[in-house]
mmCIF file of C-alpha atoms in Angstrom:
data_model
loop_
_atom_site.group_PDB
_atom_site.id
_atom_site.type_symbol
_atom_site.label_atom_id
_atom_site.label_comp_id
_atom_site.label_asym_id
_atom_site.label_seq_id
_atom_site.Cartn_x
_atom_site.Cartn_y
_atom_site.Cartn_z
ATOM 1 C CA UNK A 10 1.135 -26.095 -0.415
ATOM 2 C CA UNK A 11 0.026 -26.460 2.992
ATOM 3 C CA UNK A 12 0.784 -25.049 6.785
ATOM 4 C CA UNK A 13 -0.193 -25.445 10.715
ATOM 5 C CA UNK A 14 0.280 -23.517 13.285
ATOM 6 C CA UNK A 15 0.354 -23.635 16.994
ATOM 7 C CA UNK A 16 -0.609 -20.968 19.104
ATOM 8 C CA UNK A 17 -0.622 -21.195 22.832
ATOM 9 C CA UNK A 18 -1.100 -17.895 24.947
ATOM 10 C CA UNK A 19 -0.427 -16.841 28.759
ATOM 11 C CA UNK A 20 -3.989 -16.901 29.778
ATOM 12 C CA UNK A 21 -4.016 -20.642 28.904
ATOM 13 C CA UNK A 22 -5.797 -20.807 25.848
ATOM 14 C CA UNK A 23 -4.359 -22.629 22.566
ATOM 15 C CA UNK A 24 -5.610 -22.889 19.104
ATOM 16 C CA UNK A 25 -4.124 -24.058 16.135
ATOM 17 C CA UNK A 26 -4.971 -22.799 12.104
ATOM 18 C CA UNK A 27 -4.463 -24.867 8.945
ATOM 19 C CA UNK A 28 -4.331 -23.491 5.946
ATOM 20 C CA UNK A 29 -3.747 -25.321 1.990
ATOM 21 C CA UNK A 30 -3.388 -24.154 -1.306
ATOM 22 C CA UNK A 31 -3.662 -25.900 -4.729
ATOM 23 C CA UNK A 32 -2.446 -24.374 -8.035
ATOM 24 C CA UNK A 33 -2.725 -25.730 -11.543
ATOM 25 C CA UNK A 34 -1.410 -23.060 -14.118
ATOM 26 C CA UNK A 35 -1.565 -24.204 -18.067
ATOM 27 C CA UNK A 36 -0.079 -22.571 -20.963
ATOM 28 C CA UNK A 37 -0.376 -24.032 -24.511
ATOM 29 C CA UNK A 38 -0.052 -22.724 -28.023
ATOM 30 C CA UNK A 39 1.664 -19.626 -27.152
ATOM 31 C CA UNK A 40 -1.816 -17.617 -27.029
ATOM 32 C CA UNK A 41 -3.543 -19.192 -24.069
ATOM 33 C CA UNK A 42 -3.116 -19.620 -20.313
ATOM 34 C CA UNK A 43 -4.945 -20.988 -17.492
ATOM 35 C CA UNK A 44 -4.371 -20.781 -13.655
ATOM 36 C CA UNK A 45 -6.824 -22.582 -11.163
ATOM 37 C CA UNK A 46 -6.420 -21.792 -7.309
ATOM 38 C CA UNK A 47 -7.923 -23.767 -4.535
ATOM 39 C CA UNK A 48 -7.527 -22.413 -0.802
ATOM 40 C CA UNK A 49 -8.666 -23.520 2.155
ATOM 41 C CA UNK A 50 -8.038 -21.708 5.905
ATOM 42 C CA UNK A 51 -9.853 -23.331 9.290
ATOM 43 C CA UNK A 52 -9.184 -22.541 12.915
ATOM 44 C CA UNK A 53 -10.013 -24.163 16.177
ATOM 45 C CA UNK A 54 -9.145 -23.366 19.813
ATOM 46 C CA UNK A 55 -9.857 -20.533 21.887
ATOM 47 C CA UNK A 56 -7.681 -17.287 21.608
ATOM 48 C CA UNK A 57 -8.287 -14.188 23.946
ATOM 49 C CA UNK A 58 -7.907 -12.106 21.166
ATOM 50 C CA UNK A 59 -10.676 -11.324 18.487
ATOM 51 C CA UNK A 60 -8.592 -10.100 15.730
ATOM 52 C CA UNK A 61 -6.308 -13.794 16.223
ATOM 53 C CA UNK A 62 -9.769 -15.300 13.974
ATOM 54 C CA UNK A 63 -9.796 -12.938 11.298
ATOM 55 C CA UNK A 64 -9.257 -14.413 7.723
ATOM 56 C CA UNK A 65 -8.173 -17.695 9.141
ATOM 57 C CA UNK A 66 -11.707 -18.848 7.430
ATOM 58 C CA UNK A 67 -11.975 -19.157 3.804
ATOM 59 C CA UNK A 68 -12.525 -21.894 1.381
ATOM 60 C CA UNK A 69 -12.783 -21.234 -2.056
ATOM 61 C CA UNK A 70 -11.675 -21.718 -5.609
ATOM 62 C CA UNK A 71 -10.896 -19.154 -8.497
ATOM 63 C CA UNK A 72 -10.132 -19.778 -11.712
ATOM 64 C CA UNK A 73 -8.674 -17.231 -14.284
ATOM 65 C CA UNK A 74 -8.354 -18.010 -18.256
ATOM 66 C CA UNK A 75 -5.992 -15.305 -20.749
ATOM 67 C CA UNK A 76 -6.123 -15.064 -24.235
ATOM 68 C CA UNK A 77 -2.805 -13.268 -25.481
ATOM 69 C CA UNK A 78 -0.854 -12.213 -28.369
ATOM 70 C CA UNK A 79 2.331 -11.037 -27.870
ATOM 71 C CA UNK A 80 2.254 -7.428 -26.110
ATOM 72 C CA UNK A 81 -0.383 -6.266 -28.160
ATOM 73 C CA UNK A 82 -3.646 -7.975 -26.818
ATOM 74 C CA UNK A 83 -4.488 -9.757 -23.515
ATOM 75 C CA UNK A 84 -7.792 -10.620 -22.338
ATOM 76 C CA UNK A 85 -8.786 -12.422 -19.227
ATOM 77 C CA UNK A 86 -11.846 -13.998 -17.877
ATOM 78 C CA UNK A 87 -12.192 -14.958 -14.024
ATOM 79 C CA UNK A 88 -14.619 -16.163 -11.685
ATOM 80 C CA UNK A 89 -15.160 -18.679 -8.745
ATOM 81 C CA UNK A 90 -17.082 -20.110 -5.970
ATOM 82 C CA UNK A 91 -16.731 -19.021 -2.172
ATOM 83 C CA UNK A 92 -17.713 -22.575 -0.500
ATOM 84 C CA UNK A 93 -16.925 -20.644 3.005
ATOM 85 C CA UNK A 94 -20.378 -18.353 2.144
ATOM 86 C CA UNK A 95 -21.949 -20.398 -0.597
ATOM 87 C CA UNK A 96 -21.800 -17.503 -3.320
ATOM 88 C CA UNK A 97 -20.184 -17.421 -6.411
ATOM 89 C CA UNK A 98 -17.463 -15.060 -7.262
ATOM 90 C CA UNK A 99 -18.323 -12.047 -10.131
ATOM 91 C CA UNK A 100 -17.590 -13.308 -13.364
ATOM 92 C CA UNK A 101 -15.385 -10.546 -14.407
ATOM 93 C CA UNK A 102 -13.312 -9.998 -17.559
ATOM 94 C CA UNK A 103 -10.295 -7.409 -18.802
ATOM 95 C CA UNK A 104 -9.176 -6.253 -22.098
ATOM 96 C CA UNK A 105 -6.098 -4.374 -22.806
ATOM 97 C CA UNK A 106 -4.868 -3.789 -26.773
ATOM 98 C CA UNK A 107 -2.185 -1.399 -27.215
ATOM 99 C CA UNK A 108 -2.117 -1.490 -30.805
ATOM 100 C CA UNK A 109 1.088 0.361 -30.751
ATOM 101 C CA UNK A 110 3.082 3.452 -28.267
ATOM 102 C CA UNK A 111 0.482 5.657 -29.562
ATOM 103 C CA UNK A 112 -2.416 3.961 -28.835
ATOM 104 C CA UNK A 113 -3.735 1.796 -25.743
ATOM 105 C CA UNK A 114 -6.783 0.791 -24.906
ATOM 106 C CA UNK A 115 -8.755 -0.922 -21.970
ATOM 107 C CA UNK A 116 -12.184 -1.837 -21.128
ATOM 108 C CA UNK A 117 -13.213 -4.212 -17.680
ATOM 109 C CA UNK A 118 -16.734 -4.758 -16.715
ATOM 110 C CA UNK A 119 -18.346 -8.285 -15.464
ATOM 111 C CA UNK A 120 -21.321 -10.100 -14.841
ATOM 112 C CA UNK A 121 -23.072 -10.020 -10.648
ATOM 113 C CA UNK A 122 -24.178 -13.724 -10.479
ATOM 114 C CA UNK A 123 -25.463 -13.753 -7.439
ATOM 115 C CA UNK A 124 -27.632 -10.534 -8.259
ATOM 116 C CA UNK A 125 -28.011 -11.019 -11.906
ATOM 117 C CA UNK A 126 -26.787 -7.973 -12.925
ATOM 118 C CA UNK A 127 -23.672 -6.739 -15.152
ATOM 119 C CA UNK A 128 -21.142 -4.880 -13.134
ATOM 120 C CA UNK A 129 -20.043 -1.370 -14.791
ATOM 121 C CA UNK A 130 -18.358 -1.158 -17.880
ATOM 122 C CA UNK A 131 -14.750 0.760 -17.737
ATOM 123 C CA UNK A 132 -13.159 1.926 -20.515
ATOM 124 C CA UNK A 133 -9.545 3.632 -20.332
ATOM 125 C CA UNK A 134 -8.114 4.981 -23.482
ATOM 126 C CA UNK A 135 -4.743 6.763 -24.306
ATOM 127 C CA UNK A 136 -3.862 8.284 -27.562
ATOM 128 C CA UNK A 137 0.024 10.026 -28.322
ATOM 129 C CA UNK A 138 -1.041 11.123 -31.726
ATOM 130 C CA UNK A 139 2.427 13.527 -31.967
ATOM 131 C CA UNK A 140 5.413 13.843 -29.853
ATOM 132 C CA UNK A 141 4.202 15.747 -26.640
ATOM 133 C CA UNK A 142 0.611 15.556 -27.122
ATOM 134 C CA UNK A 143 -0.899 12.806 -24.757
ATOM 135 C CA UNK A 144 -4.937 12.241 -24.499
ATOM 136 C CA UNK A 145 -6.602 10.514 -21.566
ATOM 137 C CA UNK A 146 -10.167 9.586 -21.618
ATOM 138 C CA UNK A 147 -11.911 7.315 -19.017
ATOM 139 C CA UNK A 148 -15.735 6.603 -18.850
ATOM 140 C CA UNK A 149 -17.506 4.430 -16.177
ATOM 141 C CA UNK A 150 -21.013 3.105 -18.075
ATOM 142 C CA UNK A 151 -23.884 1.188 -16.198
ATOM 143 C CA UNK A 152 -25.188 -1.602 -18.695
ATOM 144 C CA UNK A 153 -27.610 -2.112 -16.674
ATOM 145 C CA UNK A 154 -29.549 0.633 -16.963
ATOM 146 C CA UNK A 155 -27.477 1.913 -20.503
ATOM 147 C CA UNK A 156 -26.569 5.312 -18.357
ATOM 148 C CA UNK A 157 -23.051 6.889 -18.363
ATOM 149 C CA UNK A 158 -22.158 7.015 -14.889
ATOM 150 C CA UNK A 159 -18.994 9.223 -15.459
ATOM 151 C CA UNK A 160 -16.458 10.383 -17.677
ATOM 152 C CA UNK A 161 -13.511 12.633 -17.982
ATOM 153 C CA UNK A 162 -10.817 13.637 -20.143
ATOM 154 C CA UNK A 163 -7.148 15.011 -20.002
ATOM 155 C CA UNK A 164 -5.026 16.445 -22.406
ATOM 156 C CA UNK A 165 -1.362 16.964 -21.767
ATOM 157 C CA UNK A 166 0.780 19.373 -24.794
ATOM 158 C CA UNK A 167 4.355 20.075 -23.810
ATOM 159 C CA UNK A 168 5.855 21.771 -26.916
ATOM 160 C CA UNK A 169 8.815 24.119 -27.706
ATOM 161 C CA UNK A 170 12.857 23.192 -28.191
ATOM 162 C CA UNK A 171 14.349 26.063 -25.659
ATOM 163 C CA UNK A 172 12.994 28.409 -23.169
ATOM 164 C CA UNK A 173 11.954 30.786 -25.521
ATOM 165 C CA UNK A 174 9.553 29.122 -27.273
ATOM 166 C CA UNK A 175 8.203 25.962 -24.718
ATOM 167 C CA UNK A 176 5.002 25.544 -23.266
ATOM 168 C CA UNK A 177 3.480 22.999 -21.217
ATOM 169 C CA UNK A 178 -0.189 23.145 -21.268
ATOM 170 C CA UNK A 179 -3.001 20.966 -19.607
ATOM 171 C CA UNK A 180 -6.576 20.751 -19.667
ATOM 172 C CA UNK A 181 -8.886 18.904 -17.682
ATOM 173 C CA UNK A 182 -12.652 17.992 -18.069
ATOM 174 C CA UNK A 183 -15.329 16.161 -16.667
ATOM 175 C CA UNK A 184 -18.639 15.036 -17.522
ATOM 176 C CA UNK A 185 -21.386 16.552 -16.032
ATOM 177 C CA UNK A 186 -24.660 13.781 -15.472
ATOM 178 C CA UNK A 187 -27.206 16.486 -14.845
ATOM 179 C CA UNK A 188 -26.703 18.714 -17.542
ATOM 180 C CA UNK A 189 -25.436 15.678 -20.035
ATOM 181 C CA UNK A 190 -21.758 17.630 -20.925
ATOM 182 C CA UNK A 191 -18.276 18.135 -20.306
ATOM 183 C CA UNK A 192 -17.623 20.331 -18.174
ATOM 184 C CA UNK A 193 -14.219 22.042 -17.492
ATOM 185 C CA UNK A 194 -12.183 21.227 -14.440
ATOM 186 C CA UNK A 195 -8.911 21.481 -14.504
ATOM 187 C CA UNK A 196 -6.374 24.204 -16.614
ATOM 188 C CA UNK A 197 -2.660 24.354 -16.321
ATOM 189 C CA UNK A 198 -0.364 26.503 -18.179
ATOM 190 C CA UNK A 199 3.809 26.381 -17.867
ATOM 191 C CA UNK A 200 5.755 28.830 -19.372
ATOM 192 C CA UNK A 201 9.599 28.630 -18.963
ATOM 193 C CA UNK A 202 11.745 31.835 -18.085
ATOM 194 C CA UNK A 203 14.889 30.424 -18.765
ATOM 195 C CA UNK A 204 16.312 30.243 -14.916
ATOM 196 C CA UNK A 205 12.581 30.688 -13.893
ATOM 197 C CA UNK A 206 8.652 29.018 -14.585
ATOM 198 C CA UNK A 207 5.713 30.715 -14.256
ATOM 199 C CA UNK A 208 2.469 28.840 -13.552
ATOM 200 C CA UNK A 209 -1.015 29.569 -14.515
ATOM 201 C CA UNK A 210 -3.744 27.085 -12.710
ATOM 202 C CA UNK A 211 -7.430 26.906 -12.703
ATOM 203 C CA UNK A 212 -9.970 24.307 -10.893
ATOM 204 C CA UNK A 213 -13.611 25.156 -11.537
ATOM 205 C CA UNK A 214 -14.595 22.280 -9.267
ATOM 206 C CA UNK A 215 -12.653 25.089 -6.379
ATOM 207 C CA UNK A 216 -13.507 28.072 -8.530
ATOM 208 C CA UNK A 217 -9.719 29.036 -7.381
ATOM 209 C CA UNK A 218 -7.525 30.411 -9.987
ATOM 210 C CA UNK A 219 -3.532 30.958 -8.780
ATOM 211 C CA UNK A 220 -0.397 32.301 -10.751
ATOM 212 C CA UNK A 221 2.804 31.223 -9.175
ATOM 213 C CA UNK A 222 6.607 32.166 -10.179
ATOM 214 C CA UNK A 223 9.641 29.669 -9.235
ATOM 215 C CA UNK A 224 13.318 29.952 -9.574
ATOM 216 C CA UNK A 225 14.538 26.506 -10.703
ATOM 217 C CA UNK A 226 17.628 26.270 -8.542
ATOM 218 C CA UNK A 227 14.622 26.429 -5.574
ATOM 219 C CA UNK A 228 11.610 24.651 -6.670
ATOM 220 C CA UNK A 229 10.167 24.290 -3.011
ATOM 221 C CA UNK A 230 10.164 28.393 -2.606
ATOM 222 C CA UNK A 231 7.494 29.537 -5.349
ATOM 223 C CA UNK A 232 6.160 32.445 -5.070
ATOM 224 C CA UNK A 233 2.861 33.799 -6.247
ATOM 225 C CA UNK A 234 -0.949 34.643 -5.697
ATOM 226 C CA UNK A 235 -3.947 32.278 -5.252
ATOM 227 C CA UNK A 236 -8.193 33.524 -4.925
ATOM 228 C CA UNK A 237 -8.043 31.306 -1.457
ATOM 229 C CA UNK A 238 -4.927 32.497 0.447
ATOM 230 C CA UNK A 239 -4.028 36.030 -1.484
ATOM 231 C CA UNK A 240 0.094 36.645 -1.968
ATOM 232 C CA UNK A 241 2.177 33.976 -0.618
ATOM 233 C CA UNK A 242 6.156 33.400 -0.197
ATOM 234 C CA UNK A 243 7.018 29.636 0.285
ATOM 235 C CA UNK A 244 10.301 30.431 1.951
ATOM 236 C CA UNK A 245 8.925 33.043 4.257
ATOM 237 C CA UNK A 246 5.850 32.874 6.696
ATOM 238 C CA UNK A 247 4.047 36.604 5.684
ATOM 239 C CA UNK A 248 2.746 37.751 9.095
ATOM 240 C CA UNK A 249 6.234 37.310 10.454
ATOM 241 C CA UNK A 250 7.969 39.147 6.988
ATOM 242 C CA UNK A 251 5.273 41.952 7.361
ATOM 243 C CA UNK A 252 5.643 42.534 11.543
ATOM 244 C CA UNK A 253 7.216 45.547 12.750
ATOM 245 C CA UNK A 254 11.016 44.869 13.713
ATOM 246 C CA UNK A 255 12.040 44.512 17.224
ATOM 247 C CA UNK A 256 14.365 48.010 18.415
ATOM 248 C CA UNK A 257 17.593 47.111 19.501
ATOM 249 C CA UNK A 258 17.614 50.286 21.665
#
């Protein structure tokens, strides 16, 4: 693929920008694919305008190479050369298994060749080990240095078949790099009340705890009390619900 333009402005300056594109994508024995990507961008003229210039320069190639099997597994490994700054891309690679709905798993991390150093290792992980019951943990890990950057965790239980009996719980946590633990962050607890839901939250990141009621039929009117602003009425503003009426006579 390729393109020109022509640009001509009032002050008399003209310029003109190229810019070209070669793909080659392979696929062969239904478990491996390949795309290659050339581009090229160059400008010449004058222009009155600085931003007119910006990323009309660039000349460089990627390439990108996927193992697969069906839904379950797919791992890719790219990297390239920048000809335009005469560095070489990160060689970075992805790998996703999800082994099944109950289980899925990621990890991403690379390799700085221009620095000689490994890029951090990401890991994402999500486990549905019953109906309801999700579990998210992430972790960020420096290989270079074999520290764990960061780290948290959330677990999400909804249970209960009517009002009576259902809950919706959550419970956040973090890992702490001073003290070497996780740390909780985040609690949530739904009850429902039938026509309304009461709502229990914590943050110990804030160190704000609030308790809110809603009537379903008006979920943007809750109504409740929060450690930072005290009692507070969604639907009403409470210094104008609390002034003294006006007298009509």
């Amino acid at each position: 693929m390729a393109g020109l333009d022509q640009f001509a402005y009032d002050t008399s300056d003209a310029r003109y920008a190229f810019r070209e594109k070669i793909s080659l994508k392979t696929e062969l024995w239904g478990f491996f694919r390949n795309n290659v990507d050339y581009n090229r961008g160059i400008s010449e003229g004058n222009t009155p305008f600085f931003f007119d210039n910006i990323g009309n320069f660039y000349n460089n190639i990627k390439d990108t190479i996927t193992l697969y099997y069906l839904e379950a597994v797919t791992w890719t490994i790219d990297g390239g050369y920048n000809w335009q700054a005469s560095k070489y891309f990160d060689l970075m690679t992805r790998l996703n298994v999800k082994l099944s709905e109950r289980l899925h798993i990621s990890l991403s991390g690379g390799y700085d060749i221009e620095n000689q150093k490994y890029r951090d290792l990401v890991t994402s992980t999500r486990v549905i080990p019953m109906g309801g019951l999700t579990v998210d943990i992430n972790s960020v890990h420096d290989l270079n240095t074999g520290i764990l950057k960061s780290a948290d965790s959330l677990v999400d239980y909804e249970f209960g078949e009517d009002w009576v009996s259902k809950w919706h719980l959550r419970v956040g946590h973090v890992y702490d790099y001073l003290s070497g633990r996780f740390l909780l962050r985040d609690l949530m607890i739904v009850k429902d009340l039938h026509c309304w839901e009461a709502k229990f939250m914590y943050s110990d990141y804030r160190k704000e705890w609030s308790i809110t009621f809603t009537l379903k039929a008006f979920p943007e009117m809750p109504i409740g009390w929060a450690t930072y602003q005290g009692f507070y009425f969604e639907g009403f503003n409470k210094e104008e619900l609390l002034k003294e009426s006006p007298r009509r006579y």
